[in-house]
PDB file of C-alpha atoms and ligand atoms in Angstrom:
ATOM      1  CA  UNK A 824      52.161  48.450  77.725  1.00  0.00           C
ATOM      2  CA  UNK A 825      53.380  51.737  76.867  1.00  0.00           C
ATOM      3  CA  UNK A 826      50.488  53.546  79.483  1.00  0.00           C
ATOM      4  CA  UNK A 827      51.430  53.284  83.201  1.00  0.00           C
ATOM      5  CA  UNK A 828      50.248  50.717  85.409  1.00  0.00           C
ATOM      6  CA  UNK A 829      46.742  52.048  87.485  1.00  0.00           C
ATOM      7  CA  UNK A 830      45.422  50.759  90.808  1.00  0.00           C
ATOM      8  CA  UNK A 831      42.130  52.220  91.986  1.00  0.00           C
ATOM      9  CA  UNK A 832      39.957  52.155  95.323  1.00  0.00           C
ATOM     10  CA  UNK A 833      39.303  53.930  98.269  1.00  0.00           C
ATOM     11  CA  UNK A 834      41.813  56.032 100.430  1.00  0.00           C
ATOM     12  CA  UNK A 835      41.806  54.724 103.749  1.00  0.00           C
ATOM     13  CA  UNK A 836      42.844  55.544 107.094  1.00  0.00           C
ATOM     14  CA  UNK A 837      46.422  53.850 107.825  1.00  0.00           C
ATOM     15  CA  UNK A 838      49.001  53.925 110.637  1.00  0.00           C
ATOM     16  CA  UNK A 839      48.557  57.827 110.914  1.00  0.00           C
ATOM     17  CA  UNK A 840      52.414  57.554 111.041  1.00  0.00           C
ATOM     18  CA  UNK A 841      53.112  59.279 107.624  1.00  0.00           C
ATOM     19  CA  UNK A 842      51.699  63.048 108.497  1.00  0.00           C
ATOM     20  CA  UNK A 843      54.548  63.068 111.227  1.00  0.00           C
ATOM     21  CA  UNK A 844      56.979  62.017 109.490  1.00  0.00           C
ATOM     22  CA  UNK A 845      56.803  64.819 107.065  1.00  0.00           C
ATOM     23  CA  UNK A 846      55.409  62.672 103.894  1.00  0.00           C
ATOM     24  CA  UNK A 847      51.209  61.819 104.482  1.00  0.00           C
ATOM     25  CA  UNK A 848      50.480  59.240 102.180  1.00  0.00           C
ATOM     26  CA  UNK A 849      47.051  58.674 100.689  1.00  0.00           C
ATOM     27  CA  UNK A 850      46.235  54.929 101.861  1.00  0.00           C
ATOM     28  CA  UNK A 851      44.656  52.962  98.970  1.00  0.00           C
ATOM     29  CA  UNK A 852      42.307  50.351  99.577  1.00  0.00           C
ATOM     30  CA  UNK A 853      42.308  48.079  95.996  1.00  0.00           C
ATOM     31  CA  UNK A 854      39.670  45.949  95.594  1.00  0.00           C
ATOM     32  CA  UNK A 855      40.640  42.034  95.854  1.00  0.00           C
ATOM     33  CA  UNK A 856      42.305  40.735  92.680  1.00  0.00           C
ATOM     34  CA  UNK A 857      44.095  43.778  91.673  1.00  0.00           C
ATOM     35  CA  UNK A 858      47.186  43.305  90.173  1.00  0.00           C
ATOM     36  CA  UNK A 859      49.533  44.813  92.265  1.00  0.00           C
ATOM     37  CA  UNK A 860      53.234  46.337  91.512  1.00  0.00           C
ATOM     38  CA  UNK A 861      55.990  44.203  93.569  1.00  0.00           C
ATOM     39  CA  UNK A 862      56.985  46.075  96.799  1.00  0.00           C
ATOM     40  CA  UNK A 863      59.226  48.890  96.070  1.00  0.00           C
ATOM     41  CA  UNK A 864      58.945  52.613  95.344  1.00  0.00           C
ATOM     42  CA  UNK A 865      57.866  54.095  92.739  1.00  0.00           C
ATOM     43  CA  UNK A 866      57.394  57.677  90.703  1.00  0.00           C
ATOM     44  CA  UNK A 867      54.088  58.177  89.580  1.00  0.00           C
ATOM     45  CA  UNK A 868      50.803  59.892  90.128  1.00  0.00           C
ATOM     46  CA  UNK A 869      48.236  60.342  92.358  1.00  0.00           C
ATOM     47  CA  UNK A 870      44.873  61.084  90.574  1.00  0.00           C
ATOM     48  CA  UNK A 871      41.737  62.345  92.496  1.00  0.00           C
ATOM     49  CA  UNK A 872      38.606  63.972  91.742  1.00  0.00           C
ATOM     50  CA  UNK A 873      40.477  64.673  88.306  1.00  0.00           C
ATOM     51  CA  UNK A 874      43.756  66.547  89.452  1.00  0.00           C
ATOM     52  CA  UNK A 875      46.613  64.381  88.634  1.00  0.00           C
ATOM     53  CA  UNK A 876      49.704  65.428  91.361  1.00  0.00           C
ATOM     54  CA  UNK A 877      52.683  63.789  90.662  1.00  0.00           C
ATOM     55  CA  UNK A 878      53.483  61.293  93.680  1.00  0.00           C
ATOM     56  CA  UNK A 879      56.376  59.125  95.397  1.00  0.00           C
ATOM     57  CA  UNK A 880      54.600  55.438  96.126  1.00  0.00           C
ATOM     58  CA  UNK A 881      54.942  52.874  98.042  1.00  0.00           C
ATOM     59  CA  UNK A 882      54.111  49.196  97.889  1.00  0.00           C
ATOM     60  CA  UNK A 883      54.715  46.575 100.769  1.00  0.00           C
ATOM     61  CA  UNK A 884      54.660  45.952 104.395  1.00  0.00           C
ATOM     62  CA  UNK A 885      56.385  48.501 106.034  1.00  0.00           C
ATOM     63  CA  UNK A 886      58.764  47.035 107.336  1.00  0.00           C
ATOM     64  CA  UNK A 887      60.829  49.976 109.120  1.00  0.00           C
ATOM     65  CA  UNK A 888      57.462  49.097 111.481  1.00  0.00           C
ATOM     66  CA  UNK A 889      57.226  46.083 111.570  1.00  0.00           C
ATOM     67  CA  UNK A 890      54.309  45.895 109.962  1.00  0.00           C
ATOM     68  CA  UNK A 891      52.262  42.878 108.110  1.00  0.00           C
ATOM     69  CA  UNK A 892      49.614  44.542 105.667  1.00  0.00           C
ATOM     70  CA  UNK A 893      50.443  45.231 102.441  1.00  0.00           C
ATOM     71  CA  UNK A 894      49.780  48.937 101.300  1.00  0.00           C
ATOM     72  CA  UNK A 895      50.235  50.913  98.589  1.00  0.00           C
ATOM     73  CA  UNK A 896      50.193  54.366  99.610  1.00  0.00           C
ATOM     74  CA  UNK A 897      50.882  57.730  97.629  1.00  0.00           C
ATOM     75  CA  UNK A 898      52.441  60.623  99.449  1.00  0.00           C
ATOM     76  CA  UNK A 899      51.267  63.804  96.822  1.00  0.00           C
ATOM     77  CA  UNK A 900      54.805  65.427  96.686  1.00  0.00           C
ATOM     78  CA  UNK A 901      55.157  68.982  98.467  1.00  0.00           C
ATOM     79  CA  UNK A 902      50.836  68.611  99.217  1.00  0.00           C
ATOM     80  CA  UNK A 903      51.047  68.236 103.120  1.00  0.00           C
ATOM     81  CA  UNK A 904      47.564  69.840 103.236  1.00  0.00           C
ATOM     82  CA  UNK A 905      45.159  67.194 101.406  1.00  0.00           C
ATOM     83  CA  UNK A 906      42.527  65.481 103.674  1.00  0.00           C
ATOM     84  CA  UNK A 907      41.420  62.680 101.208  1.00  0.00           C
ATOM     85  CA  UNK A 908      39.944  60.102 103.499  1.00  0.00           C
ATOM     86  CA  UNK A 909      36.786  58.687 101.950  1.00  0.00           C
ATOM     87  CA  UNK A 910      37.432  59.522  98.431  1.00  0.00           C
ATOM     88  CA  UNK A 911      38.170  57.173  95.286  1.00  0.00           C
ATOM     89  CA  UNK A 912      41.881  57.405  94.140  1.00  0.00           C
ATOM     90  CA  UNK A 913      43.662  56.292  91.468  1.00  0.00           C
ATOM     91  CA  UNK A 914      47.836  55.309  91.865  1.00  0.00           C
ATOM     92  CA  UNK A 915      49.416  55.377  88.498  1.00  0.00           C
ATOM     93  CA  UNK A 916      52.532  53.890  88.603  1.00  0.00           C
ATOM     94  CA  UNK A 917      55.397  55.258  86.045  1.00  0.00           C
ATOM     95  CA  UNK A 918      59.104  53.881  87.163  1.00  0.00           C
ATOM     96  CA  UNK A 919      60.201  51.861  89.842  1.00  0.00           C
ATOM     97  CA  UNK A 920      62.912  52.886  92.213  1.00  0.00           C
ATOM     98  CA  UNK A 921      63.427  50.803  94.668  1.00  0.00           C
ATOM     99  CA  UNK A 922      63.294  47.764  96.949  1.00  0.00           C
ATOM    100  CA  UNK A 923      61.673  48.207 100.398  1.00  0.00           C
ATOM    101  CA  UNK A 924      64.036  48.465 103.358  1.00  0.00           C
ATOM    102  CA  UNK A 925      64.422  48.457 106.586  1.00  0.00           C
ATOM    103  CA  UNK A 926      66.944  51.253 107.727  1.00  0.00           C
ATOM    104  CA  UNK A 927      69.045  51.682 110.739  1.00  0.00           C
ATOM    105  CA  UNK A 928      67.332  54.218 111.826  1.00  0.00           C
ATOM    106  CA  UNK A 929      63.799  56.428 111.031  1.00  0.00           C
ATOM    107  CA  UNK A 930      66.447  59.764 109.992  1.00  0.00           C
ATOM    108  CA  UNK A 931      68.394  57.028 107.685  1.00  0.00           C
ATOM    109  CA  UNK A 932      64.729  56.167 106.225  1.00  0.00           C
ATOM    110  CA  UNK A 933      63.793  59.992 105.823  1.00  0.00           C
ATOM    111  CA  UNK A 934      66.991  60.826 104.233  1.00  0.00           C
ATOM    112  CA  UNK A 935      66.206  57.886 101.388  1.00  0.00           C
ATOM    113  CA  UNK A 936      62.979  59.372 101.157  1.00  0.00           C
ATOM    114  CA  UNK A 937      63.460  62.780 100.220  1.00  0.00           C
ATOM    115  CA  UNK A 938      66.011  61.170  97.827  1.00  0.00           C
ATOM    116  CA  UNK A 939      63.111  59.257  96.833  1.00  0.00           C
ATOM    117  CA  UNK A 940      61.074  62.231  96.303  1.00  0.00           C
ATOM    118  CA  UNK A 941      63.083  64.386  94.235  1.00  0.00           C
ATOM    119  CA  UNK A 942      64.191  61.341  91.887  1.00  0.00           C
ATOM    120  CA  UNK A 943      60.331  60.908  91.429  1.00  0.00           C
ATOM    121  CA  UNK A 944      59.669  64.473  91.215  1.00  0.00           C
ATOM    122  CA  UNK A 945      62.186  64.511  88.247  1.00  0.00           C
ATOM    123  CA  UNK A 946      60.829  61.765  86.432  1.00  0.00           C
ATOM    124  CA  UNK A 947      57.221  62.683  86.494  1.00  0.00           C
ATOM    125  CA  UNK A 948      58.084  66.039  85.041  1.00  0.00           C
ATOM    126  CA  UNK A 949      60.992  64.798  82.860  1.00  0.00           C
ATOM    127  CA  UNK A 950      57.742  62.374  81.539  1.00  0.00           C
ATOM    128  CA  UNK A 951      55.018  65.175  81.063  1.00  0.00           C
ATOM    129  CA  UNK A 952      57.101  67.526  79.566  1.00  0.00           C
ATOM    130  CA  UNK A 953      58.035  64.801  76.744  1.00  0.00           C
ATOM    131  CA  UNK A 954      54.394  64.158  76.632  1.00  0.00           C
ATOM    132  CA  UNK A 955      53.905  67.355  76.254  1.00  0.00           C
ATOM    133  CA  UNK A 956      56.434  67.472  73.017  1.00  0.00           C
ATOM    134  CA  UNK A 957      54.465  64.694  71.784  1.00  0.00           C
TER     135      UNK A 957
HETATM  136  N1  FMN B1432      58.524  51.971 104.519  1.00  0.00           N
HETATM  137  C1  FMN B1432      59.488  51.076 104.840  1.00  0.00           C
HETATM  138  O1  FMN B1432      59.316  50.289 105.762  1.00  0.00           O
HETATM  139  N2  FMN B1432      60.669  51.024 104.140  1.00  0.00           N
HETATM  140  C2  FMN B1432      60.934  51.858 103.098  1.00  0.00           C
HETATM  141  O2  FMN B1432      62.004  51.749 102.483  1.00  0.00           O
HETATM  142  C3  FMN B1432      59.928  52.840 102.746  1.00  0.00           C
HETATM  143  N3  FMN B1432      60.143  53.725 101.747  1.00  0.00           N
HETATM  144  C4  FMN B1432      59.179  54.653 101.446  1.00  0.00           C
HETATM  145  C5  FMN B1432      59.413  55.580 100.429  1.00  0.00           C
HETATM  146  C6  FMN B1432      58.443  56.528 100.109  1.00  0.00           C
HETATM  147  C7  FMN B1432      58.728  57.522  99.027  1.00  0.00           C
HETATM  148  C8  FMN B1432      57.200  56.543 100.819  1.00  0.00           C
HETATM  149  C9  FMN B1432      56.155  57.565 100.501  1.00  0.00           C
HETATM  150  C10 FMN B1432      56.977  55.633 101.824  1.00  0.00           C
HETATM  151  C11 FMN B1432      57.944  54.678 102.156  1.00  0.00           C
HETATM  152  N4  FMN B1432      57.731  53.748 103.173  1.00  0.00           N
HETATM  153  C12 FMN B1432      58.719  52.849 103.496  1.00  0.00           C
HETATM  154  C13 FMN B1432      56.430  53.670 103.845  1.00  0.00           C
HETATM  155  C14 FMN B1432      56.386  54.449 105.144  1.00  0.00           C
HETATM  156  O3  FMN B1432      56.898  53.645 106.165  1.00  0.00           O
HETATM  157  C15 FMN B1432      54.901  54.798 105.414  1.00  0.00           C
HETATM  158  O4  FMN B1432      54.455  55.673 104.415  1.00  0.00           O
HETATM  159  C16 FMN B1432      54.724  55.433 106.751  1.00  0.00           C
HETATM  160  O5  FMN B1432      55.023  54.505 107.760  1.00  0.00           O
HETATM  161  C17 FMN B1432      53.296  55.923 106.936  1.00  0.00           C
HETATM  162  O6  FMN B1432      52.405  54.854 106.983  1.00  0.00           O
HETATM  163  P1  FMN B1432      50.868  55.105 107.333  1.00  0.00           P
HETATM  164  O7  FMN B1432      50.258  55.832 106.165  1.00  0.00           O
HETATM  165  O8  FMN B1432      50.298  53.723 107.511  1.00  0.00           O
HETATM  166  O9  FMN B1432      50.814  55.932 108.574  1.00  0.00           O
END
Protein backbone atom coordinates (compact mmCIF):
# COMPACT_ATOMS: atom_id res chain seq x y z
CA UNK A 1 0.00 0.00 0.00
CA UNK A 2 0.79 3.52 0.07
CA UNK A 3 1.88 3.41 -4.09
CA UNK A 4 -1.15 3.31 -6.45
CA UNK A 5 -2.54 0.30 -7.83
CA UNK A 6 -0.85 -0.48 -11.69
CA UNK A 7 -2.38 -2.55 -14.48
CA UNK A 8 -0.25 -3.03 -17.58
CA UNK A 9 -0.76 -4.48 -21.25
CA UNK A 10 -1.48 -3.54 -24.55
CA UNK A 11 -3.86 -0.68 -25.78
CA UNK A 12 -6.33 -2.11 -27.92
CA UNK A 13 -8.83 -1.20 -30.34
CA UNK A 14 -12.41 -0.95 -28.52
CA UNK A 15 -15.94 0.14 -29.48
CA UNK A 16 -14.45 3.26 -31.35
CA UNK A 17 -17.37 4.93 -29.44
CA UNK A 18 -15.19 7.08 -27.04
CA UNK A 19 -13.41 9.55 -29.82
CA UNK A 20 -17.10 10.73 -30.56
CA UNK A 21 -18.14 11.19 -27.61
CA UNK A 22 -15.56 13.74 -26.82
CA UNK A 23 -13.38 11.49 -24.22
CA UNK A 24 -11.04 8.61 -26.45
CA UNK A 25 -10.00 6.24 -24.05
CA UNK A 26 -6.84 4.18 -24.37
CA UNK A 27 -8.27 0.44 -24.31
CA UNK A 28 -6.06 -1.78 -22.09
CA UNK A 29 -5.65 -5.26 -22.77
CA UNK A 30 -4.25 -6.89 -19.12
CA UNK A 31 -2.86 -10.00 -19.32
CA UNK A 32 -5.06 -12.92 -17.61
CA UNK A 33 -4.76 -12.92 -13.80
CA UNK A 34 -4.37 -9.32 -13.25
CA UNK A 35 -5.82 -8.05 -10.36
CA UNK A 36 -8.25 -5.78 -11.40
CA UNK A 37 -9.91 -2.56 -9.54
CA UNK A 38 -13.86 -3.22 -9.01
CA UNK A 39 -15.90 -1.41 -11.74
CA UNK A 40 -16.08 2.20 -11.10
CA UNK A 41 -14.15 5.34 -12.04
CA UNK A 42 -11.28 6.33 -11.07
CA UNK A 43 -8.47 9.37 -11.02
CA UNK A 44 -5.25 8.27 -11.96
CA UNK A 45 -2.65 8.06 -14.65
CA UNK A 46 -2.03 6.97 -17.84
CA UNK A 47 1.72 6.11 -18.37
CA UNK A 48 3.21 5.46 -21.90
CA UNK A 49 6.47 5.38 -23.46
CA UNK A 50 7.47 7.23 -20.09
CA UNK A 51 5.08 10.37 -20.06
CA UNK A 52 2.80 10.00 -17.20
CA UNK A 53 -0.71 12.18 -18.20
CA UNK A 54 -2.97 12.31 -15.57
CA UNK A 55 -6.25 10.28 -16.63
CA UNK A 56 -10.10 9.69 -15.75
CA UNK A 57 -10.56 5.55 -15.85
CA UNK A 58 -12.85 3.34 -16.24
CA UNK A 59 -13.44 -0.24 -15.17
CA UNK A 60 -16.53 -2.46 -16.18
CA UNK A 61 -18.92 -3.36 -18.83
CA UNK A 62 -20.27 -0.46 -20.20
CA UNK A 63 -23.27 -0.66 -19.51
CA UNK A 64 -24.81 2.74 -20.97
CA UNK A 65 -24.16 0.09 -24.17
CA UNK A 66 -25.08 -2.63 -23.25
CA UNK A 67 -22.09 -4.10 -23.36
CA UNK A 68 -20.54 -7.55 -21.81
CA UNK A 69 -16.59 -7.20 -21.81
CA UNK A 70 -14.97 -5.90 -19.11
CA UNK A 71 -12.52 -2.92 -19.91
CA UNK A 72 -10.51 -0.74 -18.28
CA UNK A 73 -9.91 2.12 -20.37
CA UNK A 74 -8.03 5.55 -19.71
CA UNK A 75 -9.25 8.65 -21.44
CA UNK A 76 -5.72 11.06 -21.13
CA UNK A 77 -7.60 14.23 -19.86
CA UNK A 78 -7.71 17.31 -22.40
CA UNK A 79 -5.21 14.77 -24.99
CA UNK A 80 -7.87 14.20 -27.82
CA UNK A 81 -4.91 13.84 -30.23
CA UNK A 82 -2.99 10.53 -29.01
CA UNK A 83 -3.09 7.54 -31.46
CA UNK A 84 -1.76 4.80 -29.04
CA UNK A 85 -3.00 1.63 -30.62
CA UNK A 86 -0.29 -1.02 -30.45
CA UNK A 87 1.69 0.34 -27.66
CA UNK A 88 2.27 -1.03 -23.96
CA UNK A 89 0.40 1.12 -21.30
CA UNK A 90 0.38 1.29 -17.91
CA UNK A 91 -3.18 2.48 -15.79
CA UNK A 92 -2.23 3.63 -12.39
CA UNK A 93 -5.03 3.88 -10.38
CA UNK A 94 -5.03 6.72 -7.45
CA UNK A 95 -8.84 7.27 -5.99
CA UNK A 96 -11.95 5.82 -6.81
CA UNK A 97 -14.98 7.84 -7.71
CA UNK A 98 -17.56 6.07 -8.62
CA UNK A 99 -19.91 3.17 -9.36
CA UNK A 100 -20.70 2.43 -13.04
CA UNK A 101 -24.11 3.56 -14.30
CA UNK A 102 -26.35 3.45 -16.64
CA UNK A 103 -27.88 7.01 -17.32
CA UNK A 104 -31.07 8.14 -18.81
CA UNK A 105 -29.64 9.38 -21.45
CA UNK A 106 -25.87 9.61 -23.38
CA UNK A 107 -25.97 13.90 -22.48
CA UNK A 108 -26.90 12.71 -18.70
CA UNK A 109 -23.69 10.29 -19.05
CA UNK A 110 -21.46 13.16 -20.60
CA UNK A 111 -22.48 15.61 -18.07
CA UNK A 112 -21.20 12.95 -15.14
CA UNK A 113 -18.24 12.65 -17.10
CA UNK A 114 -16.84 15.92 -17.38
CA UNK A 115 -17.75 16.01 -13.65
CA UNK A 116 -15.74 13.01 -13.59
CA UNK A 117 -12.94 14.62 -15.28
CA UNK A 118 -12.36 17.66 -13.45
CA UNK A 119 -12.77 15.80 -9.94
CA UNK A 120 -9.89 13.55 -11.33
CA UNK A 121 -8.05 16.32 -12.80
CA UNK A 122 -8.02 17.88 -9.23
CA UNK A 123 -6.90 15.00 -7.46
CA UNK A 124 -4.05 13.99 -9.64
CA UNK A 125 -2.62 17.45 -9.30
CA UNK A 126 -3.79 18.03 -5.69
CA UNK A 127 -1.50 14.44 -5.37
CA UNK A 128 1.70 15.55 -7.37
CA UNK A 129 1.94 18.75 -6.03
CA UNK A 130 2.06 17.12 -2.34
CA UNK A 131 4.50 14.77 -3.82
CA UNK A 132 6.18 17.32 -4.94
CA UNK A 133 6.39 18.97 -1.19
CA UNK A 134 7.59 15.71 -0.17
N1 LIG B 1 -19.67 3.74 -19.23
C1 LIG B 1 -20.86 3.42 -18.67
O1 LIG B 1 -21.58 2.57 -19.20
N2 LIG B 1 -21.30 4.02 -17.52
C2 LIG B 1 -20.56 4.97 -16.88
O2 LIG B 1 -20.99 5.46 -15.82
C3 LIG B 1 -19.29 5.35 -17.46
N3 LIG B 1 -18.53 6.31 -16.89
C4 LIG B 1 -17.34 6.66 -17.48
C5 LIG B 1 -16.56 7.67 -16.90
C6 LIG B 1 -15.35 8.04 -17.48
C7 LIG B 1 -14.55 9.14 -16.85
C8 LIG B 1 -14.89 7.37 -18.66
C9 LIG B 1 -13.60 7.76 -19.30
C10 LIG B 1 -15.66 6.38 -19.22
C11 LIG B 1 -16.88 6.01 -18.65
N4 LIG B 1 -17.67 5.00 -19.22
C12 LIG B 1 -18.89 4.69 -18.65
C13 LIG B 1 -17.18 4.23 -20.36
C14 LIG B 1 -17.67 4.76 -21.69
O3 LIG B 1 -18.94 4.23 -21.95
C15 LIG B 1 -16.66 4.30 -22.77
O4 LIG B 1 -15.43 4.92 -22.53
C16 LIG B 1 -17.13 4.64 -24.14
O5 LIG B 1 -18.28 3.89 -24.45
C17 LIG B 1 -16.06 4.33 -25.18
O6 LIG B 1 -15.82 2.96 -25.26
P1 LIG B 1 -14.85 2.39 -26.39
O7 LIG B 1 -13.45 2.82 -26.04
O8 LIG B 1 -15.03 0.89 -26.30
O9 LIG B 1 -15.28 2.96 -27.70
Amino acid sequence: LGRPHRVEGVVVRGAQRGRELGYPTANVETLPHTAIPADGVYAGWLTVGGESMPAAISVGTNVQFDATERTVEAYAIDRTDLDLYGLHAAVDFLAYLRGMEKFESIEALLLCMAGDVKRARDMVAAHEKEKDAA
